[in-house]
Short mmCIF file of C-alpha atoms and ligand atoms in Angstrom, two decimals:
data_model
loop_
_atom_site.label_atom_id
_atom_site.label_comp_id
_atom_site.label_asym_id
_atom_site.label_seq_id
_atom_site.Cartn_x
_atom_site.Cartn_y
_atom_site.Cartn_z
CA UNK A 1306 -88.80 22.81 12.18
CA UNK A 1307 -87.35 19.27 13.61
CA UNK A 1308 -89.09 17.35 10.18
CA UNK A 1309 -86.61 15.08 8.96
CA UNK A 1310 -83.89 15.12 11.77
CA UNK A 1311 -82.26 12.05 12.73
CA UNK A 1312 -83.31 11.15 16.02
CA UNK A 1313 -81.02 8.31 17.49
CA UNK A 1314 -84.16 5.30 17.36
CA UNK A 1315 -84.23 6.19 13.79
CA UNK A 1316 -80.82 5.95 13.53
CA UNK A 1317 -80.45 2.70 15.71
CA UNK A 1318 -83.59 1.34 13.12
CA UNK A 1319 -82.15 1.92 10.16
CA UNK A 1320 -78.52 1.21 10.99
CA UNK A 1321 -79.41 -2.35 12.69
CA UNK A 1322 -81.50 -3.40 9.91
CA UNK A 1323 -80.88 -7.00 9.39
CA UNK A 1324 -78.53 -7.77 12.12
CA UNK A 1325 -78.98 -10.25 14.21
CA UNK A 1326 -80.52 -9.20 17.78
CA UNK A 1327 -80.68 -6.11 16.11
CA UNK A 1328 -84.03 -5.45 18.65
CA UNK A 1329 -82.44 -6.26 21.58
CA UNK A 1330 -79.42 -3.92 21.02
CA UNK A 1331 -81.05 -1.22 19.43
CA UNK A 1332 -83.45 -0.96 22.86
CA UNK A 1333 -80.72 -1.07 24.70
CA UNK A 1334 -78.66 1.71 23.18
CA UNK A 1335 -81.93 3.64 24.04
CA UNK A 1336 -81.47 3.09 27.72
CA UNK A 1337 -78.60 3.76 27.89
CA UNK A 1338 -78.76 7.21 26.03
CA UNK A 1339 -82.18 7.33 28.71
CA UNK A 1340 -79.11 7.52 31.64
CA UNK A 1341 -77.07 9.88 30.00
CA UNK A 1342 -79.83 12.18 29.96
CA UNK A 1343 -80.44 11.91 33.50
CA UNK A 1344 -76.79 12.25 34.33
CA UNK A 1345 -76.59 15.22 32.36
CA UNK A 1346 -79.62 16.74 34.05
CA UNK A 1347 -77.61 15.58 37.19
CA UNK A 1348 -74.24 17.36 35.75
CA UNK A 1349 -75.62 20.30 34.29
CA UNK A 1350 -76.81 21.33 37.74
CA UNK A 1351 -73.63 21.92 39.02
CA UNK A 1352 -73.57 23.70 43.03
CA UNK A 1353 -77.39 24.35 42.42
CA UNK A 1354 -77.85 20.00 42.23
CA UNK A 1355 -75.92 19.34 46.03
CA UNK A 1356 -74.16 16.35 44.16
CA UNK A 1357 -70.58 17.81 44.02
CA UNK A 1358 -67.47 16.90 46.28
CA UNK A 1359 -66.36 13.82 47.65
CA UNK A 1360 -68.08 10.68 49.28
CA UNK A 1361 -65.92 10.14 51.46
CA UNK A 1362 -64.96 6.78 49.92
CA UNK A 1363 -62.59 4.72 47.82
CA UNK A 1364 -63.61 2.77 44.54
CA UNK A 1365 -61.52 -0.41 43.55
CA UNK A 1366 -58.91 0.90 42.26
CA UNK A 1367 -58.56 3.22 45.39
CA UNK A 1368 -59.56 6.48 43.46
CA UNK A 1369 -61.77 9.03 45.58
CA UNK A 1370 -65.49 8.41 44.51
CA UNK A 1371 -66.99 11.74 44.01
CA UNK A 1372 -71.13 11.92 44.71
CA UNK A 1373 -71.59 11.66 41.06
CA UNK A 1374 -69.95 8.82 40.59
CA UNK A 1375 -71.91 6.73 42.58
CA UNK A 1376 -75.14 8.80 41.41
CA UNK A 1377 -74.02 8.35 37.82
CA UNK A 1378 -73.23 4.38 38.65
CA UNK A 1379 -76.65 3.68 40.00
CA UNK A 1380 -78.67 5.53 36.70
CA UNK A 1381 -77.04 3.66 34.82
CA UNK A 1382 -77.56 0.27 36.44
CA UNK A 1383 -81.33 1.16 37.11
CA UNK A 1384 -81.72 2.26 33.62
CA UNK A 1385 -80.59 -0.72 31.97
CA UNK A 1386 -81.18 -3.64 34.50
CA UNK A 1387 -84.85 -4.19 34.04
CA UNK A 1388 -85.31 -4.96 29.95
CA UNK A 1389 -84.76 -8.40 29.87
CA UNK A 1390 -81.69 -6.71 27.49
CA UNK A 1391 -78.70 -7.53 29.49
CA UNK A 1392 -77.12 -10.31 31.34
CA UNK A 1393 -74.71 -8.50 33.86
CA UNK A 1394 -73.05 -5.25 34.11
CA UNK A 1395 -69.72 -4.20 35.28
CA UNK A 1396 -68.16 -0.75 36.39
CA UNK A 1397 -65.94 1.38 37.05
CA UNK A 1398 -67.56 1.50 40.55
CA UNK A 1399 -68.06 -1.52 41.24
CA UNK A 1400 -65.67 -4.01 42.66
CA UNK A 1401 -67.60 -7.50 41.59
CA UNK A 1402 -70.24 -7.48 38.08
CA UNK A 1403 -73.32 -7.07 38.75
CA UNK A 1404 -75.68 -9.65 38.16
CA UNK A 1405 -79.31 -8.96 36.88
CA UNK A 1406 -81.99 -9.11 40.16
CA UNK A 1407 -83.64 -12.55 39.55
CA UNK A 1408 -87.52 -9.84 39.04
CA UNK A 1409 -86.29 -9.45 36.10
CA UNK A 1410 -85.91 -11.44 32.76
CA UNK A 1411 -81.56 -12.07 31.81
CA UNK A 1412 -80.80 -10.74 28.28
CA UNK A 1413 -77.94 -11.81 25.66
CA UNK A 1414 -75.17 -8.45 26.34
CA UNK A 1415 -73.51 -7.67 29.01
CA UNK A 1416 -72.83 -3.80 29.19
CA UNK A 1417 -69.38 -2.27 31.15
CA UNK A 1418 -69.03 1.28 31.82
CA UNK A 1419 -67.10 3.95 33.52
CA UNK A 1420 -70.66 6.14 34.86
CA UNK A 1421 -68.19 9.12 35.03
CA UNK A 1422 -65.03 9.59 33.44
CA UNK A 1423 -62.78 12.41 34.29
CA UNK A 1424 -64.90 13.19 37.62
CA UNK A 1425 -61.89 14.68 39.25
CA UNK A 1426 -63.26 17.90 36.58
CA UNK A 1427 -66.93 18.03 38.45
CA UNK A 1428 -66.03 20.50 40.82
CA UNK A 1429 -64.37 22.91 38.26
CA UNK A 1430 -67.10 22.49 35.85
CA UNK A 1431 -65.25 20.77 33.28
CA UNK A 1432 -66.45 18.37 30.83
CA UNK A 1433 -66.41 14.87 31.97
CA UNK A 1434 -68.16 11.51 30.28
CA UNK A 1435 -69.93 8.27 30.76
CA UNK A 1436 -68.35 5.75 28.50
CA UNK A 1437 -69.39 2.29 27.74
CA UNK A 1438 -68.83 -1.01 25.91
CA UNK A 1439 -71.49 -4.07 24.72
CA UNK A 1440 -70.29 -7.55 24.70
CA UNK A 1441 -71.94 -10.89 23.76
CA UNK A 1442 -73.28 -13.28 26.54
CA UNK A 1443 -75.23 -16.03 24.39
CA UNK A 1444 -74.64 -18.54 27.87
CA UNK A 1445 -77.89 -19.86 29.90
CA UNK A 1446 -75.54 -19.01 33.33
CA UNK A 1447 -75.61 -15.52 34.84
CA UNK A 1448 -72.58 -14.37 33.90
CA UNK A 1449 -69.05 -14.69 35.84
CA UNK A 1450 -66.62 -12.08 35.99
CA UNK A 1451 -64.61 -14.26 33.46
CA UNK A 1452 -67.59 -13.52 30.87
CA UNK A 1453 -66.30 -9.93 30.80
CA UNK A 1454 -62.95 -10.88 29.49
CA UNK A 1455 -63.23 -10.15 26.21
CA UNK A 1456 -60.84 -8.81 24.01
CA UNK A 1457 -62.25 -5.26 22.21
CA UNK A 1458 -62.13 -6.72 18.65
CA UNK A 1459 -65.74 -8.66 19.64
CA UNK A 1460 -67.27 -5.68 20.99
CA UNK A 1461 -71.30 -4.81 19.56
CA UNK A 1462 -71.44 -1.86 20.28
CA UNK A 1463 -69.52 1.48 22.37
CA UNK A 1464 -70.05 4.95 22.97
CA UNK A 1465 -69.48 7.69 24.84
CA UNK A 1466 -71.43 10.33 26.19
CA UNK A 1467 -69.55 14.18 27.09
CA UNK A 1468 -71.66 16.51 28.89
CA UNK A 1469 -69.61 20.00 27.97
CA UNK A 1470 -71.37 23.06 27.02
CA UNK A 1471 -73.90 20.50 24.74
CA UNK A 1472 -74.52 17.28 25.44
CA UNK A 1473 -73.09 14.78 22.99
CA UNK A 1474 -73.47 11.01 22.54
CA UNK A 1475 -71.07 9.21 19.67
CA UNK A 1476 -72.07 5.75 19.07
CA UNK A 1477 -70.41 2.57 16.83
CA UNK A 1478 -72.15 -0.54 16.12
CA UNK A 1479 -69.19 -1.88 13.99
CA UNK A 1480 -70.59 0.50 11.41
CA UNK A 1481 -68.91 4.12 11.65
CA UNK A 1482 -68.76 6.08 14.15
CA UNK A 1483 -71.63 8.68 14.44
CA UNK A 1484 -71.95 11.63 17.06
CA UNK A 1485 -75.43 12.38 18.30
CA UNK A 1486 -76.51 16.19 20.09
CA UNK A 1487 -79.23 16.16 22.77
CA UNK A 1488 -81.80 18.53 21.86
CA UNK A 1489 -82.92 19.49 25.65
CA UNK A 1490 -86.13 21.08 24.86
CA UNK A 1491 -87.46 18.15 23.19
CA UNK A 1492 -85.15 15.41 24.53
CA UNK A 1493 -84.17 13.63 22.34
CA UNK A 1494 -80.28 12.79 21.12
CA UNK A 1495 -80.85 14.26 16.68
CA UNK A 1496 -77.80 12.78 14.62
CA UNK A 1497 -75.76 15.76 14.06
CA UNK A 1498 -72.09 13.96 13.54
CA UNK A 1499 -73.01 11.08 11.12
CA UNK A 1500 -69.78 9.23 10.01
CA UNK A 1501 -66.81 11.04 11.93
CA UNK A 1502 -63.50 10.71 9.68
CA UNK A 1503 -60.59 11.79 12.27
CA UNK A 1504 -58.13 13.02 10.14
CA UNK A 1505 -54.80 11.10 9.17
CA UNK A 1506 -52.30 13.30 10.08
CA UNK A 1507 -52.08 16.24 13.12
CA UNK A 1508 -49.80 18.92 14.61
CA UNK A 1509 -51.37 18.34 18.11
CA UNK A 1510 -50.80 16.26 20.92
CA UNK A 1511 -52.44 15.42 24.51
CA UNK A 1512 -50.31 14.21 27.30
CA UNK A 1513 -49.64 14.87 30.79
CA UNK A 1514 -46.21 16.19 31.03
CA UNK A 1515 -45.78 16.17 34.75
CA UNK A 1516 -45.15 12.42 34.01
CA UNK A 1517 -42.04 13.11 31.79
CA UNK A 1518 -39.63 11.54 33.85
CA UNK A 1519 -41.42 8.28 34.05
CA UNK A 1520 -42.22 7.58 30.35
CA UNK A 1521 -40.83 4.64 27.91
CA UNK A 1522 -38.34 6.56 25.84
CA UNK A 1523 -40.42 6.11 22.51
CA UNK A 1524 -42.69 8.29 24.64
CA UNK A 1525 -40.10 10.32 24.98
CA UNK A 1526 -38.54 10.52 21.51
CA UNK A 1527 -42.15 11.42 19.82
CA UNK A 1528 -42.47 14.21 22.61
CA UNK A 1529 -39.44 15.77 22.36
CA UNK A 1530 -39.32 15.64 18.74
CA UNK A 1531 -43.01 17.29 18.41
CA UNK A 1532 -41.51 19.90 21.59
CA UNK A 1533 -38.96 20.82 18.92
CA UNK A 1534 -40.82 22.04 16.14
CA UNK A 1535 -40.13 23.81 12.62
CA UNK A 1536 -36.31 23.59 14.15
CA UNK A 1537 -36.33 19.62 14.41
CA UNK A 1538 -36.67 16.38 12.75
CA UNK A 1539 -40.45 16.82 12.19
CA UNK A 1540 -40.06 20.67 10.50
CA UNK A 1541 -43.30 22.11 12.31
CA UNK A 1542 -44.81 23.34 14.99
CA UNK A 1543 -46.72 21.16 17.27
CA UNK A 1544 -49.31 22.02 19.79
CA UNK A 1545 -50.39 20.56 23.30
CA UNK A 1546 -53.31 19.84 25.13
CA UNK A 1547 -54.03 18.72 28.58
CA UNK A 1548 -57.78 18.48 29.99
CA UNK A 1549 -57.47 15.62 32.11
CA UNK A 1550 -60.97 14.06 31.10
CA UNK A 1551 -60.42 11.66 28.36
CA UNK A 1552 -64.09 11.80 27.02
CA UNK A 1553 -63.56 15.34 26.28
CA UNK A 1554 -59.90 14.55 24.56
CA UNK A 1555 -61.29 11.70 22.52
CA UNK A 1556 -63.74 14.30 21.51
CA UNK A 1557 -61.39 16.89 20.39
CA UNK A 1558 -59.56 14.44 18.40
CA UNK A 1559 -62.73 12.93 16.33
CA UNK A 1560 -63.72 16.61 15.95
CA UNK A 1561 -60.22 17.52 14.30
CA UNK A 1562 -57.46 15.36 14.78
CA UNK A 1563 -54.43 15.12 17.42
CA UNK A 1564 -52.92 12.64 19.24
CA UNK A 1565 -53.76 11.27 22.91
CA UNK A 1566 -51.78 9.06 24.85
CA UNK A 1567 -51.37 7.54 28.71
CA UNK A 1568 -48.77 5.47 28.03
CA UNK A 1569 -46.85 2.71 30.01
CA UNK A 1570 -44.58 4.49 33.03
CA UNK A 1571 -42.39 3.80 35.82
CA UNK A 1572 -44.53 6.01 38.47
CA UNK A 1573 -46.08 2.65 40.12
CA UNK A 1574 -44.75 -0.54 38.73
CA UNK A 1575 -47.82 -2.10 39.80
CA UNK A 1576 -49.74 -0.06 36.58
CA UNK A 1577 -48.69 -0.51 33.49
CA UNK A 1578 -51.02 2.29 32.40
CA UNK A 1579 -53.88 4.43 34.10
CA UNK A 1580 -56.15 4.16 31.66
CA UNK A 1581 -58.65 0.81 32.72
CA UNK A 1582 -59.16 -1.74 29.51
CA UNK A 1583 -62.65 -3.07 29.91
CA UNK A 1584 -64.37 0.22 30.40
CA UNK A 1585 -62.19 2.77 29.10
CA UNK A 1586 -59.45 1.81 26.54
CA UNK A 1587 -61.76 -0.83 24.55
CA UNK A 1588 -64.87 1.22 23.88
CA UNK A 1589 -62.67 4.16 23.12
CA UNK A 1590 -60.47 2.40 20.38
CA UNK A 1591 -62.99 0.77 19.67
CA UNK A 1592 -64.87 4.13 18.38
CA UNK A 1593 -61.31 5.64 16.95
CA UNK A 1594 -60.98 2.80 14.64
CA UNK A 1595 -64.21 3.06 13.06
CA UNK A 1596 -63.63 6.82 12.58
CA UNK A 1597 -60.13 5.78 11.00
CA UNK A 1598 -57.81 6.68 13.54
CA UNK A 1599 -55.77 4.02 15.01
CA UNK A 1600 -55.17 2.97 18.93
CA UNK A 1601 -51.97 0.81 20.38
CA UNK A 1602 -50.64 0.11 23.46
CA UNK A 1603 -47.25 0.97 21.76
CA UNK A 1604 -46.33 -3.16 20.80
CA UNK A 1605 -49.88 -4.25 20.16
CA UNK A 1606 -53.34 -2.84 18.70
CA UNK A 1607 -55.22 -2.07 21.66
CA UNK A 1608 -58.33 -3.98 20.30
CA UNK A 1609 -56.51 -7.34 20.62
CA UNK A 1610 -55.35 -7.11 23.84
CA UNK A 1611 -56.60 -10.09 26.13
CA UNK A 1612 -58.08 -9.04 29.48
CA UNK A 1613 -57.29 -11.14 32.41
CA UNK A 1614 -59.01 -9.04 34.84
CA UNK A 1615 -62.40 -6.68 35.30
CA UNK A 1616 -60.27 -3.86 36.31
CA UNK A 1617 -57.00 -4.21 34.22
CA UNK A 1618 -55.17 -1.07 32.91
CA UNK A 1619 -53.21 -1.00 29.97
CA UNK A 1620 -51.06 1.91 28.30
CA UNK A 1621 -53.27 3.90 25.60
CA UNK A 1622 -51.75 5.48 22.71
CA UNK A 1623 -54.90 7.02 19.81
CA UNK A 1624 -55.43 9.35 17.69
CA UNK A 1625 -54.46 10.32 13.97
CA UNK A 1626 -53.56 7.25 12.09
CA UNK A 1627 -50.07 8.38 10.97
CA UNK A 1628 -49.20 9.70 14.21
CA UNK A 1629 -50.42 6.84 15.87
CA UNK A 1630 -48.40 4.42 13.49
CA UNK A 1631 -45.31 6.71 13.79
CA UNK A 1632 -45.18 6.01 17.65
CA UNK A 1633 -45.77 1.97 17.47
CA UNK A 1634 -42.80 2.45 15.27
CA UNK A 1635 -40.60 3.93 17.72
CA UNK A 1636 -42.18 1.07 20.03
CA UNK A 1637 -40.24 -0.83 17.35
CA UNK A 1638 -36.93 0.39 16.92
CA UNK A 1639 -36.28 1.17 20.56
CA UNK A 1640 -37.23 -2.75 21.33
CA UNK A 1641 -34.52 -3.49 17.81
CA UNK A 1642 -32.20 -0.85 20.14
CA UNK A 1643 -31.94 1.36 16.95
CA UNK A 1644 -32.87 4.72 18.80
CA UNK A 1645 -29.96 4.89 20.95
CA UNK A 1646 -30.28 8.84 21.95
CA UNK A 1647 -33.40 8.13 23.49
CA UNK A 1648 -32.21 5.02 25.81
CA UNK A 1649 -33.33 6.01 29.59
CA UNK A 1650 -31.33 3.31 32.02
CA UNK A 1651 -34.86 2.36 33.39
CA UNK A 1652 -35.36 0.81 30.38
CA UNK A 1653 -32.57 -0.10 28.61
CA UNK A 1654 -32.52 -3.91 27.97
CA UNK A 1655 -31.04 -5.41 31.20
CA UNK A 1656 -33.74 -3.77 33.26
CA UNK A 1657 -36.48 -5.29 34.88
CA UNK A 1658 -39.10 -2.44 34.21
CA UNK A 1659 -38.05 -2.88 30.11
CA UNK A 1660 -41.75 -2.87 28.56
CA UNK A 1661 -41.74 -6.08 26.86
CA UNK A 1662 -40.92 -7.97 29.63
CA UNK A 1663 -44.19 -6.52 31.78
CA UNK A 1664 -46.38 -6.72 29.07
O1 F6P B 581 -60.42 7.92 34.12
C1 F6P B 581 -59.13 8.28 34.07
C2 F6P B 581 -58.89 9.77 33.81
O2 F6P B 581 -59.63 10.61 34.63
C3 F6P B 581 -59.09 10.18 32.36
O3 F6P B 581 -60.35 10.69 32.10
C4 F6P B 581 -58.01 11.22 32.15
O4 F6P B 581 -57.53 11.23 30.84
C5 F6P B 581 -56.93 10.81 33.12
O5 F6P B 581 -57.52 9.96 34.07
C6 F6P B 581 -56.31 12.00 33.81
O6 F6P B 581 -55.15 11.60 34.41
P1 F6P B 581 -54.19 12.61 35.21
O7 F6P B 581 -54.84 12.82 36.56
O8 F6P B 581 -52.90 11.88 35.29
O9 F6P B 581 -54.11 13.89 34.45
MN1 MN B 582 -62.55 7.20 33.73
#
């Protein structure tokens, strides 16, 4: 019955083939995919596990660490410190990188990732994620925290894993994007999604509204035109979503389309996004664009963006490429002032929160 499935070493075999380290990264995809089945043993669990609720603590960025964040952080790191693989890791979690323990041998990536994304959802038993990105470290140093600061366009590798009703791991190597099931009775991830295609064009959107009065007016303009339907410029109906997990967005959208965006806002001037580049926005985009879709911060294609720190967060527009291009265009004409109805004060050009002068 499971003769000739997929299973994701195959996969990672026959899809590395003749790539350089193509050992190396391959056997470390594997342990990774080896945390995200513990974390969704962890997950699936629910009240029965004793993980859920708060720690009682603050990450970096001054979010509330739930107990399976930290759980989730520390599978990860034990699951992929030991292979002589990686260099260094960074997280979500963790204020500094972490450095490989000097036991064991220092490998040529360096792996970032966000253990659990969306972990606000835990407690409701919604889907939530671990997402994470593969970068080059070829140096003889350890690595430094500037070693992570690398734009998304020289990523190896990225995936995410959503633990929903199935577990699901979709992986790019620079060569598709492919999505991956776990088959829990056997364990092992079988290729089920091979070569997602997100459509090019959508009638459905993802945003949180409750942020309306704080968006760039593009933002606004793209919103309020899809709000308006059959009766407006666009002459259809649009429809929204809202799940407040990204992994499980992102999913929706490779599955059939849509639009997704956390853009730049006004709520804390200190953000110009929520969304975190290294561990979030890159290996996302990163995954869109090799399924065809497209992902901007609204001026700039999200995969060129230079980071300039470990924790940066940058606006996050994805999704369908024609929806996608039709809001960097707005981008445009509001910066050429030729979408006057849509002008908010906060960001007309004299002002000092105007976009292009934050970026
Ligand atoms: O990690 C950030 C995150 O939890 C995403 O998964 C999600 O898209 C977003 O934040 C939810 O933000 P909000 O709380 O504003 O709905
Ligand atoms: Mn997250």
């Amino acid at each position: 019955m499971h003769l000739g499935r997929t299973t994701l070493s195959k996969f990672l075999i026959q899809q590395l083939n003749g790539i350089e380290g193509a050992t190396d990264l391959g056997a470390l995809l594997v342990d990774v995919a080896a945390a995200v089945k513990a974390i969704s043993a962890m997950t699936a669990k629910g009240a029965l596990g004793g993980y859920l609720g708060e720690l009682g603590s603050k990450n970096i960025q001054g979010e509330t660490q739930q107990k399976l964040d930290v759980l989730a952080n520390d599978v990860m790191i034990r699951s992929c410190e030991w292979g002589g693989l990686v260099a260094g890791m960074a997280s979500e979690e963790l204020e500094e990188p972490y450095p490989v323990p000097v036991e064991y041998s220092r490998g040529r990536y360096l792996l970032v990732f966000d253990p659990l994304d969306g972990s606000s959802n835990t407690d409701v038993n919604v889907s939530v994620g671990t997402i994470f990105s593969v970068l080059r470290h070829d140096q003889s140093q350890p690595p430094a925290a500037n070693d992570f600061l690398q734009p998304g366009r020289v990523q190896v590798a990225a995936g995410y894993a959503i633990y929903g009703p199935a577990t699901m791991l979709v992986v790019t190597v620079g060569k598709g994007t492919h999505g991956f099931t776990l088959d829990r009775e056997i364990g092992n991830f079988i290729l089920t999604h091979p070569n997602l295609q997100i459509p090019i064009d959508t009638s459905e959107f993802a945003i949180n509204t409750s942020n309306a009065r704080f968006w760039e007016p593009p933002v606004h303009r793209y919103v309020t035109e899809c709000q308006a339907g059959k009766t407006g410029d666009r002459e259809r109906d649009f429809n929204m979503r809202w799940i407040a997990s990204m992994v499980a967005e992102v999913h929706r959208i490779l599955m059939r389309g849509g639009v997704f965006m956390y853009p730049r806002d006004t709520k804390d001037l200190g953000k110009p996004g929520r969304l975190r580049l290294l561990y979030e926005a890159n290996p996302i985009s990163f995954l869109i664009e090799q399924a065809g879709g497209r992902a901007t911060t609204g001026q700039q294609r999200l995969l060129d963006v230079i980071p300039e720190s470990l924790h940066q967060r940058v606006p996050l527009i994805l999704g369908s490429y024609n929806e996608v291009a039709r809001i960097e265009r707005y981008h445009a004409e509001h910066a050429n002032g030729v979408d006057r109805p849509y002008t908010s004060p906060l960001f007309n050009e004299r002002s000092m929160f105007r976009p292009e002068a934050r970026l």
